[in-house]
């Protein structure tokens, strides 16, 4: 940033990746907040460094947001990305596919509640169901590590 600022004032944005949080407060429009949260993670199969994979929802609207997100995840069509009816294609490669599935298993073992998804789809390819966990705690692996896949962690505050 210093070099850009002292040379010719180029705009610079540092993408630091990680576990980008999204906070939703009680005064939020539930439908709009659910749309933003859903698209913030499930766009491009969750393979975005700034995907909002940790969703903190204030307790007053938590259940409503959870219901909307689960409904959206169950309606997402996974399959051949060349099919215009499909919303989510396969993960990038076998290594990433296996890594995502291992994180899903960590979430289950650590006590997060699997609300939907969590499984491989089909016999061929690296397709993973859109996955949503509730009751996630900040010290759980799925809350701390970047999964880089279609796995959402919901936390209530």
PDB file of N, CA and C in Angstrom, residues 46-136:
ATOM      1  N   UNK A  46     -19.104 -21.387  -2.391  1.00  0.00           N
ATOM      2  CA  UNK A  46     -18.357 -21.041  -1.187  1.00  0.00           C
ATOM      3  C   UNK A  46     -16.868 -20.908  -1.426  1.00  0.00           C
ATOM      4  N   UNK A  47     -16.448 -21.017  -2.675  1.00  0.00           N
ATOM      5  CA  UNK A  47     -15.021 -20.934  -3.005  1.00  0.00           C
ATOM      6  C   UNK A  47     -14.634 -19.486  -3.302  1.00  0.00           C
ATOM      7  N   UNK A  48     -14.808 -18.661  -2.263  1.00  0.00           N
ATOM      8  CA  UNK A  48     -14.464 -17.240  -2.346  1.00  0.00           C
ATOM      9  C   UNK A  48     -13.797 -16.883  -1.019  1.00  0.00           C
ATOM     10  N   UNK A  49     -12.656 -16.249  -1.083  1.00  0.00           N
ATOM     11  CA  UNK A  49     -11.914 -15.941   0.144  1.00  0.00           C
ATOM     12  C   UNK A  49     -12.692 -15.055   1.103  1.00  0.00           C
ATOM     13  N   UNK A  50     -13.578 -14.236   0.601  1.00  0.00           N
ATOM     14  CA  UNK A  50     -14.334 -13.331   1.466  1.00  0.00           C
ATOM     15  C   UNK A  50     -15.773 -13.798   1.671  1.00  0.00           C
ATOM     16  N   UNK A  51     -16.032 -15.075   1.437  1.00  0.00           N
ATOM     17  CA  UNK A  51     -17.372 -15.618   1.652  1.00  0.00           C
ATOM     18  C   UNK A  51     -17.760 -15.458   3.119  1.00  0.00           C
ATOM     19  N   UNK A  52     -18.978 -15.018   3.358  1.00  0.00           N
ATOM     20  CA  UNK A  52     -19.431 -14.837   4.746  1.00  0.00           C
ATOM     21  C   UNK A  52     -19.931 -16.179   5.286  1.00  0.00           C
ATOM     22  N   UNK A  53     -18.986 -16.965   5.770  1.00  0.00           N
ATOM     23  CA  UNK A  53     -19.309 -18.317   6.215  1.00  0.00           C
ATOM     24  C   UNK A  53     -19.654 -18.390   7.695  1.00  0.00           C
ATOM     25  N   UNK A  54     -19.358 -17.331   8.452  1.00  0.00           N
ATOM     26  CA  UNK A  54     -19.748 -17.258   9.869  1.00  0.00           C
ATOM     27  C   UNK A  54     -20.850 -16.216   9.972  1.00  0.00           C
ATOM     28  N   UNK A  55     -22.043 -16.661  10.319  1.00  0.00           N
ATOM     29  CA  UNK A  55     -23.169 -15.752  10.407  1.00  0.00           C
ATOM     30  C   UNK A  55     -23.578 -15.641  11.877  1.00  0.00           C
ATOM     31  N   UNK A  56     -23.421 -14.454  12.441  1.00  0.00           N
ATOM     32  CA  UNK A  56     -23.854 -14.177  13.805  1.00  0.00           C
ATOM     33  C   UNK A  56     -25.208 -13.484  13.729  1.00  0.00           C
ATOM     34  N   UNK A  57     -26.221 -14.092  14.362  1.00  0.00           N
ATOM     35  CA  UNK A  57     -27.576 -13.563  14.291  1.00  0.00           C
ATOM     36  C   UNK A  57     -28.064 -13.257  15.705  1.00  0.00           C
ATOM     37  N   UNK A  58     -28.588 -12.039  15.884  1.00  0.00           N
ATOM     38  CA  UNK A  58     -29.114 -11.666  17.187  1.00  0.00           C
ATOM     39  C   UNK A  58     -30.332 -12.536  17.508  1.00  0.00           C
ATOM     40  N   UNK A  59     -30.458 -12.892  18.773  1.00  0.00           N
ATOM     41  CA  UNK A  59     -31.425 -13.902  19.188  1.00  0.00           C
ATOM     42  C   UNK A  59     -32.878 -13.596  18.838  1.00  0.00           C
ATOM     43  N   UNK A  60     -33.254 -12.331  18.722  1.00  0.00           N
ATOM     44  CA  UNK A  60     -34.643 -11.984  18.436  1.00  0.00           C
ATOM     45  C   UNK A  60     -35.152 -12.454  17.079  1.00  0.00           C
ATOM     46  N   UNK A  61     -34.250 -12.571  16.102  1.00  0.00           N
ATOM     47  CA  UNK A  61     -34.664 -13.025  14.760  1.00  0.00           C
ATOM     48  C   UNK A  61     -33.922 -14.284  14.320  1.00  0.00           C
ATOM     49  N   UNK A  62     -33.162 -14.857  15.228  1.00  0.00           N
ATOM     50  CA  UNK A  62     -32.339 -16.019  14.890  1.00  0.00           C
ATOM     51  C   UNK A  62     -33.155 -17.140  14.231  1.00  0.00           C
ATOM     52  N   UNK A  63     -34.247 -17.547  14.850  1.00  0.00           N
ATOM     53  CA  UNK A  63     -35.030 -18.668  14.317  1.00  0.00           C
ATOM     54  C   UNK A  63     -35.599 -18.363  12.939  1.00  0.00           C
ATOM     55  N   UNK A  64     -36.043 -17.137  12.730  1.00  0.00           N
ATOM     56  CA  UNK A  64     -36.594 -16.754  11.421  1.00  0.00           C
ATOM     57  C   UNK A  64     -35.508 -16.808  10.346  1.00  0.00           C
ATOM     58  N   UNK A  65     -34.323 -16.301  10.673  1.00  0.00           N
ATOM     59  CA  UNK A  65     -33.200 -16.318   9.719  1.00  0.00           C
ATOM     60  C   UNK A  65     -32.803 -17.754   9.414  1.00  0.00           C
ATOM     61  N   UNK A  66     -32.703 -18.580  10.443  1.00  0.00           N
ATOM     62  CA  UNK A  66     -32.339 -19.988  10.258  1.00  0.00           C
ATOM     63  C   UNK A  66     -33.328 -20.666   9.318  1.00  0.00           C
ATOM     64  N   UNK A  67     -34.614 -20.467   9.566  1.00  0.00           N
ATOM     65  CA  UNK A  67     -35.639 -21.087   8.712  1.00  0.00           C
ATOM     66  C   UNK A  67     -35.498 -20.662   7.258  1.00  0.00           C
ATOM     67  N   UNK A  68     -35.276 -19.378   7.033  1.00  0.00           N
ATOM     68  CA  UNK A  68     -35.133 -18.863   5.659  1.00  0.00           C
ATOM     69  C   UNK A  68     -33.894 -19.451   4.989  1.00  0.00           C
ATOM     70  N   UNK A  69     -32.781 -19.511   5.711  1.00  0.00           N
ATOM     71  CA  UNK A  69     -31.542 -20.031   5.132  1.00  0.00           C
ATOM     72  C   UNK A  69     -31.657 -21.514   4.792  1.00  0.00           C
ATOM     73  N   UNK A  70     -32.256 -22.286   5.667  1.00  0.00           N
ATOM     74  CA  UNK A  70     -32.426 -23.715   5.406  1.00  0.00           C
ATOM     75  C   UNK A  70     -33.336 -23.914   4.200  1.00  0.00           C
ATOM     76  N   UNK A  71     -34.398 -23.148   4.119  1.00  0.00           N
ATOM     77  CA  UNK A  71     -35.315 -23.229   2.970  1.00  0.00           C
ATOM     78  C   UNK A  71     -34.573 -22.939   1.664  1.00  0.00           C
ATOM     79  N   UNK A  72     -33.743 -21.901   1.677  1.00  0.00           N
ATOM     80  CA  UNK A  72     -32.978 -21.545   0.480  1.00  0.00           C
ATOM     81  C   UNK A  72     -31.965 -22.632   0.114  1.00  0.00           C
ATOM     82  N   UNK A  73     -31.291 -23.198   1.116  1.00  0.00           N
ATOM     83  CA  UNK A  73     -30.290 -24.234   0.855  1.00  0.00           C
ATOM     84  C   UNK A  73     -30.935 -25.478   0.258  1.00  0.00           C
ATOM     85  N   UNK A  74     -32.101 -25.844   0.780  1.00  0.00           N
ATOM     86  CA  UNK A  74     -32.788 -27.032   0.265  1.00  0.00           C
ATOM     87  C   UNK A  74     -33.291 -26.821  -1.163  1.00  0.00           C
ATOM     88  N   UNK A  75     -33.528 -25.575  -1.538  1.00  0.00           N
ATOM     89  CA  UNK A  75     -34.030 -25.279  -2.885  1.00  0.00           C
ATOM     90  C   UNK A  75     -32.905 -25.131  -3.914  1.00  0.00           C
ATOM     91  N   UNK A  76     -31.673 -25.022  -3.450  1.00  0.00           N
ATOM     92  CA  UNK A  76     -30.542 -24.835  -4.360  1.00  0.00           C
ATOM     93  C   UNK A  76     -30.340 -26.093  -5.201  1.00  0.00           C
ATOM     94  N   UNK A  77     -30.197 -25.920  -6.496  1.00  0.00           N
ATOM     95  CA  UNK A  77     -30.016 -27.053  -7.407  1.00  0.00           C
ATOM     96  C   UNK A  77     -28.519 -27.245  -7.643  1.00  0.00           C
ATOM     97  N   UNK A  78     -28.021 -28.431  -7.328  1.00  0.00           N
ATOM     98  CA  UNK A  78     -26.607 -28.764  -7.481  1.00  0.00           C
ATOM     99  C   UNK A  78     -26.466 -29.724  -8.650  1.00  0.00           C
ATOM    100  N   UNK A  79     -25.495 -29.457  -9.521  1.00  0.00           N
ATOM    101  CA  UNK A  79     -25.274 -30.352 -10.649  1.00  0.00           C
ATOM    102  C   UNK A  79     -24.392 -29.726 -11.713  1.00  0.00           C
ATOM    103  N   UNK A  80     -24.590 -30.147 -12.935  1.00  0.00           N
ATOM    104  CA  UNK A  80     -23.805 -29.710 -14.080  1.00  0.00           C
ATOM    105  C   UNK A  80     -23.908 -28.193 -14.241  1.00  0.00           C
ATOM    106  N   UNK A  81     -22.811 -27.483 -14.114  1.00  0.00           N
ATOM    107  CA  UNK A  81     -22.873 -26.024 -14.192  1.00  0.00           C
ATOM    108  C   UNK A  81     -23.268 -25.492 -15.578  1.00  0.00           C
ATOM    109  N   UNK A  82     -23.274 -26.348 -16.586  1.00  0.00           N
ATOM    110  CA  UNK A  82     -23.709 -25.913 -17.913  1.00  0.00           C
ATOM    111  C   UNK A  82     -25.230 -25.993 -18.071  1.00  0.00           C
ATOM    112  N   UNK A  83     -25.901 -26.602 -17.107  1.00  0.00           N
ATOM    113  CA  UNK A  83     -27.357 -26.679 -17.104  1.00  0.00           C
ATOM    114  C   UNK A  83     -27.894 -25.367 -16.538  1.00  0.00           C
ATOM    115  N   UNK A  84     -28.719 -24.638 -17.288  1.00  0.00           N
ATOM    116  CA  UNK A  84     -29.208 -23.343 -16.806  1.00  0.00           C
ATOM    117  C   UNK A  84     -30.076 -23.434 -15.547  1.00  0.00           C
ATOM    118  N   UNK A  85     -30.574 -24.612 -15.207  1.00  0.00           N
ATOM    119  CA  UNK A  85     -31.384 -24.785 -13.996  1.00  0.00           C
ATOM    120  C   UNK A  85     -30.534 -24.979 -12.737  1.00  0.00           C
ATOM    121  N   UNK A  86     -29.235 -25.174 -12.916  1.00  0.00           N
ATOM    122  CA  UNK A  86     -28.335 -25.479 -11.803  1.00  0.00           C
ATOM    123  C   UNK A  86     -27.801 -24.198 -11.174  1.00  0.00           C
ATOM    124  N   UNK A  87     -27.762 -24.185  -9.828  1.00  0.00           N
ATOM    125  CA  UNK A  87     -27.237 -23.040  -9.072  1.00  0.00           C
ATOM    126  C   UNK A  87     -25.829 -23.271  -8.538  1.00  0.00           C
ATOM    127  N   UNK A  88     -25.444 -24.531  -8.359  1.00  0.00           N
ATOM    128  CA  UNK A  88     -24.140 -24.835  -7.766  1.00  0.00           C
ATOM    129  C   UNK A  88     -23.509 -26.018  -8.471  1.00  0.00           C
ATOM    130  N   UNK A  89     -22.295 -25.822  -8.945  1.00  0.00           N
ATOM    131  CA  UNK A  89     -21.557 -26.886  -9.606  1.00  0.00           C
ATOM    132  C   UNK A  89     -20.667 -27.638  -8.630  1.00  0.00           C
ATOM    133  N   UNK A  90     -19.709 -28.394  -9.162  1.00  0.00           N
ATOM    134  CA  UNK A  90     -18.823 -29.187  -8.309  1.00  0.00           C
ATOM    135  C   UNK A  90     -17.739 -28.329  -7.666  1.00  0.00           C
ATOM    136  N   UNK A  91     -17.140 -28.865  -6.618  1.00  0.00           N
ATOM    137  CA  UNK A  91     -15.988 -28.209  -6.008  1.00  0.00           C
ATOM    138  C   UNK A  91     -14.817 -28.308  -6.987  1.00  0.00           C
ATOM    139  N   UNK A  92     -13.796 -27.522  -6.762  1.00  0.00           N
ATOM    140  CA  UNK A  92     -12.697 -27.375  -7.707  1.00  0.00           C
ATOM    141  C   UNK A  92     -11.974 -28.675  -8.023  1.00  0.00           C
ATOM    142  N   UNK A  93     -11.645 -29.450  -7.014  1.00  0.00           N
ATOM    143  CA  UNK A  93     -10.905 -30.690  -7.249  1.00  0.00           C
ATOM    144  C   UNK A  93     -11.125 -31.664  -6.089  1.00  0.00           C
ATOM    145  N   UNK A  94     -10.578 -32.857  -6.230  1.00  0.00           N
ATOM    146  CA  UNK A  94     -10.780 -33.911  -5.232  1.00  0.00           C
ATOM    147  C   UNK A  94     -10.220 -33.521  -3.865  1.00  0.00           C
ATOM    148  N   UNK A  95      -9.062 -32.890  -3.850  1.00  0.00           N
ATOM    149  CA  UNK A  95      -8.438 -32.495  -2.584  1.00  0.00           C
ATOM    150  C   UNK A  95      -9.343 -31.528  -1.813  1.00  0.00           C
ATOM    151  N   UNK A  96      -9.864 -30.521  -2.497  1.00  0.00           N
ATOM    152  CA  UNK A  96     -10.742 -29.557  -1.836  1.00  0.00           C
ATOM    153  C   UNK A  96     -12.051 -30.211  -1.416  1.00  0.00           C
ATOM    154  N   UNK A  97     -12.592 -31.055  -2.275  1.00  0.00           N
ATOM    155  CA  UNK A  97     -13.815 -31.800  -1.987  1.00  0.00           C
ATOM    156  C   UNK A  97     -13.662 -32.596  -0.684  1.00  0.00           C
ATOM    157  N   UNK A  98     -12.575 -33.341  -0.567  1.00  0.00           N
ATOM    158  CA  UNK A  98     -12.328 -34.146   0.624  1.00  0.00           C
ATOM    159  C   UNK A  98     -12.096 -33.275   1.858  1.00  0.00           C
ATOM    160  N   UNK A  99     -11.441 -32.152   1.679  1.00  0.00           N
ATOM    161  CA  UNK A  99     -11.200 -31.221   2.784  1.00  0.00           C
ATOM    162  C   UNK A  99     -12.532 -30.690   3.325  1.00  0.00           C
ATOM    163  N   UNK A 100     -13.429 -30.298   2.436  1.00  0.00           N
ATOM    164  CA  UNK A 100     -14.739 -29.782   2.843  1.00  0.00           C
ATOM    165  C   UNK A 100     -15.515 -30.849   3.610  1.00  0.00           C
ATOM    166  N   UNK A 101     -15.542 -32.055   3.083  1.00  0.00           N
ATOM    167  CA  UNK A 101     -16.256 -33.139   3.767  1.00  0.00           C
ATOM    168  C   UNK A 101     -15.655 -33.423   5.141  1.00  0.00           C
ATOM    169  N   UNK A 102     -14.327 -33.288   5.279  1.00  0.00           N
ATOM    170  CA  UNK A 102     -13.701 -33.513   6.583  1.00  0.00           C
ATOM    171  C   UNK A 102     -14.111 -32.416   7.566  1.00  0.00           C
ATOM    172  N   UNK A 103     -14.252 -31.182   7.095  1.00  0.00           N
ATOM    173  CA  UNK A 103     -14.725 -30.107   7.975  1.00  0.00           C
ATOM    174  C   UNK A 103     -16.162 -30.361   8.420  1.00  0.00           C
ATOM    175  N   UNK A 104     -16.974 -30.868   7.540  1.00  0.00           N
ATOM    176  CA  UNK A 104     -18.364 -31.195   7.903  1.00  0.00           C
ATOM    177  C   UNK A 104     -18.369 -32.245   9.012  1.00  0.00           C
ATOM    178  N   UNK A 105     -17.509 -33.240   8.901  1.00  0.00           N
ATOM    179  CA  UNK A 105     -17.414 -34.262   9.951  1.00  0.00           C
ATOM    180  C   UNK A 105     -16.930 -33.659  11.261  1.00  0.00           C
ATOM    181  N   UNK A 106     -15.964 -32.727  11.204  1.00  0.00           N
ATOM    182  CA  UNK A 106     -15.512 -32.032  12.413  1.00  0.00           C
ATOM    183  C   UNK A 106     -16.678 -31.310  13.078  1.00  0.00           C
ATOM    184  N   UNK A 107     -17.476 -30.615  12.277  1.00  0.00           N
ATOM    185  CA  UNK A 107     -18.620 -29.887  12.824  1.00  0.00           C
ATOM    186  C   UNK A 107     -19.562 -30.802  13.574  1.00  0.00           C
ATOM    187  N   UNK A 108     -19.850 -31.959  12.998  1.00  0.00           N
ATOM    188  CA  UNK A 108     -20.744 -32.923  13.659  1.00  0.00           C
ATOM    189  C   UNK A 108     -20.119 -33.448  14.953  1.00  0.00           C
ATOM    190  N   UNK A 109     -18.842 -33.817  14.892  1.00  0.00           N
ATOM    191  CA  UNK A 109     -18.163 -34.368  16.075  1.00  0.00           C
ATOM    192  C   UNK A 109     -18.059 -33.350  17.208  1.00  0.00           C
ATOM    193  N   UNK A 110     -17.888 -32.080  16.854  1.00  0.00           N
ATOM    194  CA  UNK A 110     -17.722 -31.051  17.888  1.00  0.00           C
ATOM    195  C   UNK A 110     -19.052 -30.571  18.469  1.00  0.00           C
ATOM    196  N   UNK A 111     -20.172 -31.080  17.957  1.00  0.00           N
ATOM    197  CA  UNK A 111     -21.456 -30.766  18.558  1.00  0.00           C
ATOM    198  C   UNK A 111     -22.302 -29.721  17.865  1.00  0.00           C
ATOM    199  N   UNK A 112     -21.886 -29.240  16.706  1.00  0.00           N
ATOM    200  CA  UNK A 112     -22.736 -28.319  15.954  1.00  0.00           C
ATOM    201  C   UNK A 112     -23.926 -29.114  15.411  1.00  0.00           C
ATOM    202  N   UNK A 113     -25.045 -28.448  15.240  1.00  0.00           N
ATOM    203  CA  UNK A 113     -26.257 -29.106  14.746  1.00  0.00           C
ATOM    204  C   UNK A 113     -26.336 -28.968  13.233  1.00  0.00           C
ATOM    205  N   UNK A 114     -26.284 -30.088  12.535  1.00  0.00           N
ATOM    206  CA  UNK A 114     -26.394 -30.081  11.084  1.00  0.00           C
ATOM    207  C   UNK A 114     -27.870 -29.906  10.718  1.00  0.00           C
ATOM    208  N   UNK A 115     -28.196 -28.771  10.106  1.00  0.00           N
ATOM    209  CA  UNK A 115     -29.583 -28.481   9.748  1.00  0.00           C
ATOM    210  C   UNK A 115     -29.956 -29.000   8.371  1.00  0.00           C
ATOM    211  N   UNK A 116     -29.010 -28.956   7.460  1.00  0.00           N
ATOM    212  CA  UNK A 116     -29.262 -29.442   6.101  1.00  0.00           C
ATOM    213  C   UNK A 116     -27.937 -29.678   5.400  1.00  0.00           C
ATOM    214  N   UNK A 117     -27.966 -30.574   4.424  1.00  0.00           N
ATOM    215  CA  UNK A 117     -26.775 -30.841   3.617  1.00  0.00           C
ATOM    216  C   UNK A 117     -25.789 -31.757   4.306  1.00  0.00           C
ATOM    217  N   UNK A 118     -24.527 -31.532   3.968  1.00  0.00           N
ATOM    218  CA  UNK A 118     -23.459 -32.284   4.602  1.00  0.00           C
ATOM    219  C   UNK A 118     -23.008 -33.537   3.892  1.00  0.00           C
ATOM    220  N   UNK A 119     -23.547 -33.773   2.704  1.00  0.00           N
ATOM    221  CA  UNK A 119     -23.200 -35.024   2.019  1.00  0.00           C
ATOM    222  C   UNK A 119     -22.754 -34.782   0.581  1.00  0.00           C
ATOM    223  N   UNK A 120     -22.070 -35.790   0.067  1.00  0.00           N
ATOM    224  CA  UNK A 120     -21.680 -35.845  -1.340  1.00  0.00           C
ATOM    225  C   UNK A 120     -22.925 -36.128  -2.162  1.00  0.00           C
ATOM    226  N   UNK A 121     -23.036 -35.537  -3.310  1.00  0.00           N
ATOM    227  CA  UNK A 121     -24.164 -35.784  -4.203  1.00  0.00           C
ATOM    228  C   UNK A 121     -23.680 -36.567  -5.408  1.00  0.00           C
ATOM    229  N   UNK A 122     -24.385 -37.649  -5.741  1.00  0.00           N
ATOM    230  CA  UNK A 122     -24.081 -38.417  -6.944  1.00  0.00           C
ATOM    231  C   UNK A 122     -22.915 -39.366  -6.778  1.00  0.00           C
ATOM    232  N   UNK A 123     -22.640 -40.075  -7.849  1.00  0.00           N
ATOM    233  CA  UNK A 123     -21.563 -41.062  -7.866  1.00  0.00           C
ATOM    234  C   UNK A 123     -20.307 -40.529  -8.546  1.00  0.00           C
ATOM    235  N   UNK A 124     -20.468 -39.499  -9.374  1.00  0.00           N
ATOM    236  CA  UNK A 124     -19.332 -38.909 -10.097  1.00  0.00           C
ATOM    237  C   UNK A 124     -19.230 -37.438  -9.736  1.00  0.00           C
ATOM    238  N   UNK A 125     -18.025 -36.934  -9.757  1.00  0.00           N
ATOM    239  CA  UNK A 125     -17.817 -35.506  -9.532  1.00  0.00           C
ATOM    240  C   UNK A 125     -17.678 -35.146  -8.067  1.00  0.00           C
ATOM    241  N   UNK A 126     -17.407 -33.880  -7.838  1.00  0.00           N
ATOM    242  CA  UNK A 126     -17.109 -33.382  -6.501  1.00  0.00           C
ATOM    243  C   UNK A 126     -18.221 -32.461  -6.005  1.00  0.00           C
ATOM    244  N   UNK A 127     -19.428 -32.973  -6.030  1.00  0.00           N
ATOM    245  CA  UNK A 127     -20.605 -32.210  -5.646  1.00  0.00           C
ATOM    246  C   UNK A 127     -20.910 -32.393  -4.167  1.00  0.00           C
ATOM    247  N   UNK A 128     -21.127 -31.277  -3.465  1.00  0.00           N
ATOM    248  CA  UNK A 128     -21.455 -31.306  -2.048  1.00  0.00           C
ATOM    249  C   UNK A 128     -22.747 -30.527  -1.835  1.00  0.00           C
ATOM    250  N   UNK A 129     -23.647 -31.109  -1.054  1.00  0.00           N
ATOM    251  CA  UNK A 129     -24.886 -30.415  -0.728  1.00  0.00           C
ATOM    252  C   UNK A 129     -24.580 -29.109  -0.002  1.00  0.00           C
ATOM    253  N   UNK A 130     -25.350 -28.058  -0.255  1.00  0.00           N
ATOM    254  CA  UNK A 130     -25.229 -26.845   0.550  1.00  0.00           C
ATOM    255  C   UNK A 130     -25.478 -27.223   2.015  1.00  0.00           C
ATOM    256  N   UNK A 131     -24.567 -26.842   2.878  1.00  0.00           N
ATOM    257  CA  UNK A 131     -24.573 -27.324   4.259  1.00  0.00           C
ATOM    258  C   UNK A 131     -24.703 -26.160   5.230  1.00  0.00           C
ATOM    259  N   UNK A 132     -25.593 -26.323   6.201  1.00  0.00           N
ATOM    260  CA  UNK A 132     -25.774 -25.292   7.227  1.00  0.00           C
ATOM    261  C   UNK A 132     -25.728 -25.945   8.602  1.00  0.00           C
ATOM    262  N   UNK A 133     -24.871 -25.384   9.466  1.00  0.00           N
ATOM    263  CA  UNK A 133     -24.771 -25.798  10.857  1.00  0.00           C
ATOM    264  C   UNK A 133     -25.307 -24.690  11.757  1.00  0.00           C
ATOM    265  N   UNK A 134     -26.032 -25.072  12.803  1.00  0.00           N
ATOM    266  CA  UNK A 134     -26.445 -24.151  13.858  1.00  0.00           C
ATOM    267  C   UNK A 134     -25.726 -24.557  15.134  1.00  0.00           C
ATOM    268  N   UNK A 135     -25.907 -23.759  16.172  1.00  0.00           N
ATOM    269  CA  UNK A 135     -25.297 -24.043  17.482  1.00  0.00           C
ATOM    270  C   UNK A 135     -23.775 -24.149  17.393  1.00  0.00           C
ATOM    271  N   UNK A 136     -23.210 -23.361  16.511  1.00  0.00           N
ATOM    272  CA  UNK A 136     -21.755 -23.353  16.341  1.00  0.00           C
ATOM    273  C   UNK A 136     -21.145 -22.449  17.407  1.00  0.00           C
TER     274      UNK A 136
END
